[in-house]
mmCIF file of C-alpha atoms in Angstrom:
data_model
loop_
_atom_site.group_PDB
_atom_site.id
_atom_site.type_symbol
_atom_site.label_atom_id
_atom_site.label_comp_id
_atom_site.label_asym_id
_atom_site.label_seq_id
_atom_site.Cartn_x
_atom_site.Cartn_y
_atom_site.Cartn_z
ATOM 1 C CA MET A 17 149.920 117.431 -21.313
ATOM 2 C CA THR A 18 147.957 114.167 -22.433
ATOM 3 C CA THR A 19 147.454 110.928 -20.841
ATOM 4 C CA THR A 20 146.500 108.276 -22.983
ATOM 5 C CA THR A 21 144.995 104.907 -21.623
ATOM 6 C CA SER A 22 146.126 101.633 -23.659
ATOM 7 C CA GLN A 23 143.552 99.518 -25.495
ATOM 8 C CA ILE A 24 144.198 95.737 -24.480
ATOM 9 C CA PRO A 25 141.983 93.060 -26.245
ATOM 10 C CA ASP A 26 139.290 91.346 -24.288
ATOM 11 C CA SER A 27 140.315 88.039 -24.634
ATOM 12 C CA GLY A 28 143.664 86.391 -23.729
ATOM 13 C CA GLU A 29 145.263 86.442 -27.049
ATOM 14 C CA PRO A 30 149.221 85.744 -26.978
ATOM 15 C CA SER A 31 151.400 88.372 -27.129
ATOM 16 C CA ASP A 32 155.228 89.039 -26.046
ATOM 17 C CA GLY A 33 156.230 87.450 -22.847
ATOM 18 C CA ALA A 34 157.536 90.370 -20.694
ATOM 19 C CA ALA A 35 155.080 92.971 -22.069
ATOM 20 C CA ALA A 36 151.953 90.703 -21.791
ATOM 21 C CA ALA A 37 152.839 90.070 -18.102
ATOM 22 C CA ALA A 38 153.613 93.383 -17.243
ATOM 23 C CA ARG A 39 150.341 94.757 -18.845
ATOM 24 C CA PRO A 40 147.165 94.758 -16.271
ATOM 25 C CA VAL A 41 143.903 93.235 -17.165
ATOM 26 C CA ARG A 42 141.696 95.897 -18.566
ATOM 27 C CA LEU A 43 138.762 96.612 -16.171
ATOM 28 C CA ILE A 44 137.181 99.403 -18.272
ATOM 29 C CA HIS A 45 135.817 98.263 -21.969
ATOM 30 C CA SER A 46 135.163 101.957 -23.061
ATOM 31 C CA GLU A 47 138.674 103.546 -22.821
ATOM 32 C CA SER A 48 139.437 107.067 -24.232
ATOM 33 C CA THR A 49 141.808 109.783 -24.409
ATOM 34 C CA THR A 50 141.278 112.850 -22.181
ATOM 35 C CA GLU A 51 143.278 115.911 -21.984
ATOM 36 C CA ILE A 52 144.309 117.242 -18.528
ATOM 37 C CA PRO A 53 145.383 120.758 -18.064
ATOM 38 C CA VAL A 54 148.807 120.936 -16.782
ATOM 39 C CA HIS A 55 148.132 123.400 -13.831
ATOM 40 C CA LEU A 56 145.959 120.480 -12.376
ATOM 41 C CA LEU A 57 148.883 118.460 -12.196
ATOM 42 C CA PHE A 58 150.939 120.957 -10.360
ATOM 43 C CA ARG A 59 148.654 122.553 -7.949
ATOM 44 C CA ASP A 60 151.046 123.855 -5.242
ATOM 45 C CA ALA A 61 152.881 125.855 -8.211
ATOM 46 C CA PRO A 62 152.407 129.488 -7.292
ATOM 47 C CA GLY A 63 150.148 131.805 -9.496
ATOM 48 C CA ALA A 64 148.211 128.950 -10.841
ATOM 49 C CA ALA A 65 145.575 130.736 -13.084
ATOM 50 C CA PRO A 66 141.939 129.254 -12.566
ATOM 51 C CA VAL A 67 140.393 127.572 -15.654
ATOM 52 C CA ARG A 68 136.697 128.077 -16.175
ATOM 53 C CA LEU A 69 135.239 124.922 -16.900
ATOM 54 C CA ARG A 70 132.213 124.597 -19.713
ATOM 55 C CA ALA A 71 128.797 122.942 -18.389
ATOM 56 C CA THR A 72 128.246 119.626 -19.736
ATOM 57 C CA VAL A 73 125.087 117.625 -19.897
ATOM 58 C CA ALA A 74 125.242 113.974 -19.507
ATOM 59 C CA ALA A 75 122.807 112.139 -21.701
ATOM 60 C CA ARG A 76 121.696 108.655 -20.496
ATOM 61 C CA ARG A 77 121.763 105.804 -22.805
ATOM 62 C CA SER A 78 118.849 105.315 -25.079
ATOM 63 C CA GLY A 79 117.186 101.861 -24.990
ATOM 64 C CA THR A 80 117.796 101.017 -21.315
ATOM 65 C CA GLY A 81 114.700 102.887 -20.079
ATOM 66 C CA ARG A 82 116.980 105.789 -18.705
ATOM 67 C CA ASP A 83 116.921 108.200 -21.556
ATOM 68 C CA LYS A 84 117.174 111.760 -21.142
ATOM 69 C CA GLU A 85 114.150 113.322 -19.211
ATOM 70 C CA GLU A 86 112.228 116.288 -20.489
ATOM 71 C CA PRO A 87 110.616 118.760 -18.379
ATOM 72 C CA PRO A 88 106.821 118.398 -18.222
ATOM 73 C CA ARG A 89 104.821 120.573 -20.320
ATOM 74 C CA SER A 90 102.087 122.441 -18.323
ATOM 75 C CA ALA A 91 98.821 122.488 -19.818
ATOM 76 C CA VAL A 92 97.746 125.729 -18.098
ATOM 77 C CA PRO A 93 97.868 128.670 -20.647
ATOM 78 C CA LEU A 94 100.458 131.341 -20.260
ATOM 79 C CA VAL A 95 99.528 134.907 -20.175
ATOM 80 C CA ASP A 96 102.113 138.036 -20.586
ATOM 81 C CA PRO A 97 103.887 138.212 -17.475
ATOM 82 C CA ALA A 98 103.943 142.090 -17.729
ATOM 83 C CA LEU A 99 100.361 142.392 -17.657
ATOM 84 C CA GLN A 100 99.287 142.501 -14.167
ATOM 85 C CA GLU A 101 96.937 144.658 -12.495
ATOM 86 C CA ARG A 102 98.537 147.960 -10.760
ATOM 87 C CA PRO A 103 96.770 151.248 -9.313
ATOM 88 C CA ALA A 104 96.054 154.073 -11.827
ATOM 89 C CA ARG A 105 96.795 157.717 -11.268
ATOM 90 C CA VAL A 106 93.585 159.647 -10.314
ATOM 91 C CA LEU A 107 92.633 162.761 -8.590
ATOM 92 C CA PRO A 108 90.300 163.552 -6.180
ATOM 93 C CA GLY A 109 86.749 164.782 -7.318
ATOM 94 C CA ALA A 110 87.544 167.974 -6.050
ATOM 95 C CA ALA A 111 90.190 169.022 -8.367
ATOM 96 C CA GLY A 112 87.986 168.077 -11.369
ATOM 97 C CA VAL A 113 85.319 170.208 -9.995
ATOM 98 C CA LEU A 114 87.831 173.200 -9.144
ATOM 99 C CA ALA A 115 89.251 173.059 -12.946
ATOM 100 C CA GLY A 116 85.683 172.658 -14.284
ATOM 101 C CA LEU A 117 84.874 175.909 -12.395
ATOM 102 C CA CYS A 118 87.844 177.681 -13.576
ATOM 103 C CA GLY A 119 87.067 177.092 -16.883
ATOM 104 C CA VAL A 120 83.371 178.299 -16.871
ATOM 105 C CA ALA A 121 84.874 181.423 -15.027
ATOM 106 C CA GLY A 122 87.610 181.853 -17.717
ATOM 107 C CA CYS A 123 84.854 181.876 -20.294
ATOM 108 C CA VAL A 124 82.727 184.452 -18.515
ATOM 109 C CA ALA A 125 85.658 186.679 -17.878
ATOM 110 C CA THR A 126 86.546 186.381 -21.656
ATOM 111 C CA SER A 127 83.017 187.183 -22.541
ATOM 112 C CA TRP A 128 83.248 190.367 -20.359
ATOM 113 C CA TRP A 129 86.506 191.228 -21.875
ATOM 114 C CA ALA A 130 85.211 190.874 -25.463
ATOM 115 C CA GLY A 131 82.244 193.006 -24.279
ATOM 116 C CA VAL A 132 79.628 190.159 -25.378
ATOM 117 C CA LEU A 133 78.567 189.464 -21.937
ATOM 118 C CA PRO A 134 74.732 190.233 -21.836
ATOM 119 C CA PRO A 135 73.683 192.927 -19.480
ATOM 120 C CA PHE A 136 71.708 191.253 -16.787
ATOM 121 C CA ALA A 137 74.965 188.899 -16.330
ATOM 122 C CA THR A 138 77.128 192.006 -16.018
ATOM 123 C CA GLU A 139 74.787 193.393 -13.437
ATOM 124 C CA ALA A 140 74.231 190.157 -11.463
ATOM 125 C CA LEU A 141 78.027 189.752 -11.417
ATOM 126 C CA GLY A 142 78.533 193.430 -10.312
ATOM 127 C CA LEU A 143 80.917 194.366 -13.337
ATOM 128 C CA THR A 144 80.757 197.272 -15.466
ATOM 129 C CA ALA A 145 80.234 196.984 -19.256
ATOM 130 C CA ARG A 146 83.257 197.633 -21.442
ATOM 131 C CA ALA A 147 82.745 200.539 -23.852
ATOM 132 C CA GLY A 148 84.373 200.564 -27.051
ATOM 133 C CA ALA A 149 84.656 196.513 -27.327
ATOM 134 C CA ALA A 150 84.639 195.424 -30.749
ATOM 135 C CA GLY A 151 83.848 192.015 -30.189
ATOM 136 C CA PRO A 152 85.858 188.817 -29.593
ATOM 137 C CA GLY A 153 89.533 188.927 -31.433
ATOM 138 C CA PRO A 154 92.138 186.289 -31.641
ATOM 139 C CA ALA A 155 93.297 186.822 -28.230
ATOM 140 C CA GLN A 156 89.747 186.518 -27.006
ATOM 141 C CA TRP A 157 88.999 183.348 -29.047
ATOM 142 C CA ALA A 158 92.519 181.847 -27.754
ATOM 143 C CA ALA A 159 91.132 182.450 -24.252
ATOM 144 C CA TYR A 160 87.868 180.988 -24.970
ATOM 145 C CA GLY A 161 89.608 177.572 -26.209
ATOM 146 C CA ALA A 162 91.908 177.327 -23.272
ATOM 147 C CA ALA A 163 88.982 178.004 -20.731
ATOM 148 C CA GLY A 164 86.637 175.770 -22.558
ATOM 149 C CA ALA A 165 89.262 172.887 -22.725
ATOM 150 C CA LEU A 166 89.799 173.543 -19.044
ATOM 151 C CA GLY A 167 86.218 173.184 -18.402
ATOM 152 C CA LEU A 168 85.618 170.119 -20.496
ATOM 153 C CA PHE A 169 88.695 168.364 -18.993
ATOM 154 C CA GLY A 170 87.399 169.226 -15.426
ATOM 155 C CA PHE A 171 83.951 168.050 -15.751
ATOM 156 C CA GLY A 172 84.517 165.374 -18.290
ATOM 157 C CA GLY A 173 86.982 163.549 -15.846
ATOM 158 C CA LEU A 174 84.571 163.345 -12.986
ATOM 159 C CA ALA A 175 83.653 159.791 -12.024
ATOM 160 C CA ARG A 176 81.818 158.180 -9.253
ATOM 161 C CA GLY A 177 83.624 154.985 -7.844
ATOM 162 C CA ARG A 178 81.538 152.157 -6.369
ATOM 163 C CA THR A 179 82.193 149.354 -4.081
ATOM 164 C CA GLY A 180 82.782 145.901 -5.725
ATOM 165 C CA ARG A 181 83.224 148.042 -9.109
ATOM 166 C CA ALA A 182 86.465 148.545 -11.009
ATOM 167 C CA TRP A 183 87.614 150.594 -13.984
ATOM 168 C CA VAL A 184 90.336 149.093 -16.316
ATOM 169 C CA LEU A 185 91.913 152.186 -17.901
ATOM 170 C CA ASP A 186 93.359 151.899 -21.590
ATOM 171 C CA LEU A 187 95.033 154.610 -23.470
ATOM 172 C CA PHE A 188 95.204 154.024 -27.297
ATOM 173 C CA GLY A 189 95.573 150.304 -26.759
ATOM 174 C CA ARG A 190 98.211 150.521 -23.719
ATOM 175 C CA TYR A 191 97.098 149.506 -20.188
ATOM 176 C CA ARG A 192 97.280 152.431 -18.045
ATOM 177 C CA GLY A 193 96.270 150.980 -14.738
ATOM 178 C CA THR A 194 92.877 150.056 -12.436
ATOM 179 C CA VAL A 195 90.844 152.088 -10.238
ATOM 180 C CA ARG A 196 89.189 150.519 -7.294
ATOM 181 C CA ARG A 197 88.581 153.593 -5.326
ATOM 182 C CA THR A 198 85.248 154.528 -4.382
ATOM 183 C CA GLY A 199 83.436 158.080 -4.126
ATOM 184 C CA LEU A 200 84.080 161.254 -6.383
ATOM 185 C CA MET A 201 87.267 161.193 -8.364
ATOM 186 C CA TRP A 202 88.732 162.608 -11.495
ATOM 187 C CA VAL A 203 89.974 160.429 -14.331
ATOM 188 C CA ASN A 204 91.629 161.619 -17.493
ATOM 189 C CA PRO A 205 88.625 161.963 -19.929
ATOM 190 C CA LEU A 206 91.316 160.609 -22.842
ATOM 191 C CA LEU A 207 91.315 157.277 -21.161
ATOM 192 C CA LEU A 208 88.917 154.398 -22.312
ATOM 193 C CA ARG A 209 87.039 152.949 -19.255
ATOM 194 C CA ARG A 210 86.245 149.431 -18.881
ATOM 195 C CA ARG A 211 83.837 148.643 -16.057
ATOM 196 C CA VAL A 212 84.660 145.041 -14.279
ATOM 197 C CA ASP A 213 82.663 143.592 -11.582
ATOM 198 C CA VAL A 214 85.013 142.507 -8.696
ATOM 199 C CA ARG A 215 82.202 141.217 -6.166
ATOM 200 C CA LEU A 216 82.291 137.526 -5.168
ATOM 201 C CA ARG A 217 79.924 135.902 -7.829
ATOM 202 C CA HIS A 218 78.016 132.620 -8.246
ATOM 203 C CA TRP A 219 77.219 130.987 -11.454
ATOM 204 C CA ARG A 220 75.006 128.043 -11.950
ATOM 205 C CA GLY A 221 75.088 126.633 -15.585
ATOM 206 C CA GLU A 222 72.899 124.377 -17.589
ATOM 207 C CA PRO A 223 73.199 120.471 -17.256
ATOM 208 C CA MET A 224 76.395 119.471 -18.974
ATOM 209 C CA GLN A 225 77.609 116.051 -20.081
ATOM 210 C CA ALA A 226 79.731 114.094 -17.591
ATOM 211 C CA ALA A 227 80.341 110.485 -16.783
ATOM 212 C CA ASP A 228 80.476 108.676 -13.155
ATOM 213 C CA ARG A 229 83.056 106.525 -11.792
ATOM 214 C CA GLY A 230 81.809 103.657 -13.835
ATOM 215 C CA GLY A 231 81.971 105.437 -17.099
ATOM 216 C CA VAL A 232 78.207 106.048 -17.420
ATOM 217 C CA ALA A 233 76.858 109.073 -18.997
ATOM 218 C CA VAL A 234 75.487 111.822 -16.735
ATOM 219 C CA ARG A 235 74.225 115.366 -16.821
ATOM 220 C CA VAL A 236 75.526 117.565 -14.104
ATOM 221 C CA ALA A 237 74.507 121.139 -13.014
ATOM 222 C CA VAL A 238 77.239 123.042 -11.303
ATOM 223 C CA LEU A 239 77.632 125.985 -9.004
ATOM 224 C CA VAL A 240 80.776 127.986 -9.340
ATOM 225 C CA ALA A 241 81.674 130.521 -6.723
ATOM 226 C CA TRP A 242 84.282 132.785 -8.188
ATOM 227 C CA ARG A 243 85.477 136.564 -8.589
ATOM 228 C CA VAL A 244 87.976 138.800 -10.629
ATOM 229 C CA ARG A 245 91.328 139.042 -8.883
ATOM 230 C CA ASP A 246 93.198 140.517 -11.613
ATOM 231 C CA THR A 247 91.114 143.160 -13.671
ATOM 232 C CA ALA A 248 94.020 143.618 -16.067
ATOM 233 C CA ARG A 249 94.479 140.132 -17.108
ATOM 234 C CA ALA A 250 90.661 139.193 -16.765
ATOM 235 C CA THR A 251 89.747 142.244 -19.172
ATOM 236 C CA LEU A 252 92.842 142.384 -21.575
ATOM 237 C CA GLY A 253 94.327 138.895 -21.328
ATOM 238 C CA VAL A 254 91.409 137.098 -22.585
ATOM 239 C CA GLU A 255 88.162 138.345 -24.654
ATOM 240 C CA ASP A 256 85.326 136.985 -22.237
ATOM 241 C CA HIS A 257 86.631 135.951 -18.662
ATOM 242 C CA GLU A 258 82.963 134.524 -18.005
ATOM 243 C CA GLY A 259 83.063 132.411 -21.220
ATOM 244 C CA TYR A 260 86.395 131.233 -20.546
ATOM 245 C CA LEU A 261 85.255 130.080 -17.262
ATOM 246 C CA ARG A 262 82.262 128.000 -18.457
ATOM 247 C CA ALA A 263 84.634 126.491 -21.010
ATOM 248 C CA CYS A 264 87.197 125.304 -18.182
ATOM 249 C CA VAL A 265 84.266 124.025 -15.971
ATOM 250 C CA GLU A 266 82.960 122.080 -18.802
ATOM 251 C CA ALA A 267 86.456 120.765 -19.579
ATOM 252 C CA ALA A 268 86.791 119.619 -16.003
ATOM 253 C CA LEU A 269 83.461 117.737 -16.035
ATOM 254 C CA LEU A 270 84.843 115.429 -18.992
ATOM 255 C CA ARG A 271 88.260 114.951 -17.007
ATOM 256 C CA VAL A 272 86.968 114.319 -13.558
ATOM 257 C CA PRO A 273 84.487 111.375 -12.882
ATOM 258 C CA VAL A 274 81.441 112.471 -11.083
ATOM 259 C CA ALA A 275 79.842 110.756 -8.127
ATOM 260 C CA ALA A 276 76.709 108.831 -9.109
ATOM 261 C CA PRO A 277 73.457 110.020 -8.111
ATOM 262 C CA GLY A 278 72.617 108.670 -4.479
ATOM 263 C CA SER A 279 76.391 108.237 -3.706
ATOM 264 C CA GLY A 280 77.731 109.191 -0.109
ATOM 265 C CA ARG A 281 79.028 112.439 1.192
ATOM 266 C CA GLY A 282 82.520 111.238 0.855
ATOM 267 C CA ALA A 283 82.255 110.620 -2.930
ATOM 268 C CA THR A 284 80.349 114.058 -3.288
ATOM 269 C CA GLN A 285 83.061 115.979 -1.593
ATOM 270 C CA ALA A 286 86.012 114.345 -3.406
ATOM 271 C CA THR A 287 84.385 115.308 -6.863
ATOM 272 C CA GLU A 288 83.975 118.560 -5.488
ATOM 273 C CA ASP A 289 87.811 119.059 -4.531
ATOM 274 C CA SER A 290 88.948 117.707 -7.795
ATOM 275 C CA LEU A 291 86.614 119.967 -9.864
ATOM 276 C CA THR A 292 87.773 122.973 -7.830
ATOM 277 C CA ARG A 293 91.185 122.293 -8.040
ATOM 278 C CA LEU A 294 91.310 121.618 -11.927
ATOM 279 C CA VAL A 295 89.159 124.791 -12.497
ATOM 280 C CA ALA A 296 91.087 126.900 -10.191
ATOM 281 C CA ALA A 297 94.332 126.143 -11.963
ATOM 282 C CA ASP A 298 92.923 126.689 -15.467
ATOM 283 C CA VAL A 299 91.393 130.182 -14.784
ATOM 284 C CA ALA A 300 94.416 131.435 -12.553
ATOM 285 C CA PRO A 301 96.311 132.517 -15.349
ATOM 286 C CA VAL A 302 93.574 135.155 -16.515
ATOM 287 C CA GLY A 303 93.084 136.834 -13.235
ATOM 288 C CA VAL A 304 90.243 134.634 -11.890
ATOM 289 C CA GLU A 305 89.894 133.134 -8.557
ATOM 290 C CA VAL A 306 87.665 130.125 -8.055
ATOM 291 C CA PHE A 307 86.621 129.393 -4.668
ATOM 292 C CA ALA A 308 84.147 126.083 -5.296
ATOM 293 C CA VAL A 309 82.747 124.001 -7.943
ATOM 294 C CA ARG A 310 79.951 121.985 -6.335
ATOM 295 C CA PRO A 311 77.613 119.705 -8.489
ATOM 296 C CA VAL A 312 74.136 120.641 -7.424
ATOM 297 C CA ARG A 313 72.303 118.231 -9.785
ATOM 298 C CA VAL A 314 73.557 114.883 -11.170
ATOM 299 C CA GLU A 315 71.099 112.767 -13.400
ATOM 300 C CA TYR A 316 71.523 109.911 -16.030
ATOM 301 C CA VAL A 317 70.829 110.885 -19.468
ATOM 302 C CA PRO A 318 67.305 109.748 -20.771
ATOM 303 C CA GLU A 319 68.674 106.840 -22.423
ATOM 304 C CA VAL A 320 70.495 105.331 -19.484
ATOM 305 C CA ALA A 321 67.901 106.487 -17.175
ATOM 306 C CA ALA A 322 65.192 104.617 -19.054
ATOM 307 C CA ALA A 323 67.365 101.338 -19.208
ATOM 308 C CA MET A 324 68.302 101.389 -15.560
ATOM 309 C CA HIS A 325 64.490 101.782 -14.914
ATOM 310 C CA ARG A 326 63.799 98.839 -16.922
ATOM 311 C CA ARG A 327 66.495 96.608 -15.178
ATOM 312 C CA ARG A 328 65.292 97.978 -11.756
ATOM 313 C CA ILE A 329 61.723 96.790 -12.571
ATOM 314 C CA ALA A 330 62.830 93.765 -13.871
ATOM 315 C CA ALA A 331 64.831 92.927 -10.765
ATOM 316 C CA LEU A 332 61.926 93.856 -8.612
ATOM 317 C CA ASP A 333 59.734 91.325 -10.570
ATOM 318 C CA ALA A 334 62.279 88.611 -10.184
ATOM 319 C CA GLN A 335 62.520 89.220 -6.496
ATOM 320 C CA HIS A 336 58.842 89.134 -6.198
ATOM 321 C CA ARG A 337 58.403 85.980 -8.207
ATOM 322 C CA ALA A 338 61.178 84.253 -6.065
ATOM 323 C CA SER A 339 59.467 85.504 -2.815
ATOM 324 C CA VAL A 340 55.983 83.951 -3.872
ATOM 325 C CA LEU A 341 57.404 80.560 -5.432
ATOM 326 C CA SER A 342 59.174 80.240 -1.998
ATOM 327 C CA SER A 343 56.209 81.002 0.044
ATOM 328 C CA VAL A 344 54.126 78.397 -2.176
ATOM 329 C CA VAL A 345 56.827 75.683 -1.760
ATOM 330 C CA ASP A 346 56.831 76.049 2.070
ATOM 331 C CA SER A 347 52.968 75.935 2.161
ATOM 332 C CA VAL A 348 52.858 72.665 0.077
ATOM 333 C CA GLU A 349 55.509 71.011 2.113
ATOM 334 C CA ASP A 350 54.027 72.039 5.345
ATOM 335 C CA THR A 351 50.434 70.667 3.860
ATOM 336 C CA VAL A 352 51.943 67.316 2.394
ATOM 337 C CA THR A 353 53.911 66.869 5.764
ATOM 338 C CA ARG A 354 50.765 67.232 8.186
ATOM 339 C CA LEU A 355 48.471 65.049 6.059
ATOM 340 C CA THR A 356 51.182 62.094 6.185
ATOM 341 C CA MET A 357 51.970 62.562 9.884
ATOM 342 C CA ARG A 358 48.736 62.602 11.088
ATOM 343 C CA GLY A 359 47.827 59.440 9.121
ATOM 344 C CA LEU A 360 45.151 60.930 7.219
ATOM 345 C CA VAL A 361 46.455 59.572 3.922
ATOM 346 C CA GLU A 362 48.840 57.320 2.871
ATOM 347 C CA LEU A 363 50.839 58.058 -0.373
ATOM 348 C CA ASN A 364 53.425 56.188 -2.489
ATOM 349 C CA ASP A 365 55.595 58.282 -4.748
ATOM 350 C CA ASP A 366 53.359 58.851 -7.648
ATOM 351 C CA GLU A 367 50.491 59.871 -5.483
ATOM 352 C CA ARG A 368 52.754 62.139 -3.552
ATOM 353 C CA LYS A 369 54.313 63.924 -6.770
ATOM 354 C CA VAL A 370 50.285 64.357 -7.879
ATOM 355 C CA LEU A 371 49.380 65.975 -4.824
ATOM 356 C CA VAL A 372 52.199 68.274 -4.774
ATOM 357 C CA ARG A 373 51.581 69.534 -8.366
ATOM 358 C CA ASP A 374 47.937 70.119 -7.702
ATOM 359 C CA LEU A 375 48.564 71.966 -4.456
ATOM 360 C CA THR A 376 51.291 74.149 -6.217
ATOM 361 C CA VAL A 377 48.899 74.933 -9.194
ATOM 362 C CA ALA A 378 45.993 75.874 -6.343
ATOM 363 C CA PHE A 379 48.292 78.034 -3.989
ATOM 364 C CA CYS A 380 49.841 79.702 -7.039
ATOM 365 C CA ALA A 381 46.242 80.482 -8.571
ATOM 366 C CA GLY A 382 45.119 81.784 -5.385
ATOM 367 C CA ARG A 383 48.186 84.140 -5.039
ATOM 368 C CA GLY A 384 47.622 85.469 -8.353
ATOM 369 C CA GLU A 385 44.034 86.284 -7.781
ATOM 370 C CA ALA A 386 44.707 87.763 -4.434
ATOM 371 C CA GLY A 387 47.563 89.851 -5.951
ATOM 372 C CA SER A 388 45.418 91.027 -8.832
#
């Protein structure tokens, strides 16, 4: 079933009398024809089959400041979500020792079987020498190979785990797990082991370029407290996680205004919080956890420091000159006032000007000699 809305001109154009009077005034200027399913008109009818509606997206009108909004793109790098740390399968060290001893015992037994065991070894083990042995044959060589392989696998897979250290295991380029256990253990000797330090560490870098809140160039040395949280991503997700951390710290210093030297504790704490938040967000995808990024030394670059030093000296010199001039003026005023009030001299305007000039020169010369 189709319903159609009539299109009526906006202006009151002349039309047929009865038809024009019957038509209502159009309220919606953008009318359109829409198809309505029949079952929606007769909802009470039994057995009405549900109709699946397609999802639609309403685009906002362009040019009105309400265009279709796009989701913000994150600047944090993405890492393979399947690459996450998981425990590796290892055996206790006793299993490796037992396997190695069994391999050694198998080699000794095979040597006795082939009749090549030295007489002193035979006597030490309490065995009787085999008579008529023609040396090792194919069966003995096979036994040698099996026992030797067992011994190599047993002793070659022994490893000692330490507190604060972990091993990332890799087999032919595929991640096989992480070992965080301590003590003697047995690890498959075919696996490639990458040692990772998972202890809490700190790094103090060299002074790096930054800017204070006024945009003046400064040099900042920071102290970073961090540790490896996900060994798989820190080792396999990035080439060098320590170098990546340094680069993220340097990038954060260019984005965050640093508190100028001599600022209060509040400004310094705000800078530390901003740096910590940015660096932690940047290095989290590669399995590194950052606890604090603290500026330990902030200083202006040599050019800015020299200009500020000259300006400070000029300000101090101007302040000193102003204080000296104020003192001289007060002294001259006091001297002239005393002379005239006591009636020692009677001065007209010209004579007063000459006296003030001479006293000013004398006082300035005297203060200059005293200062030198």
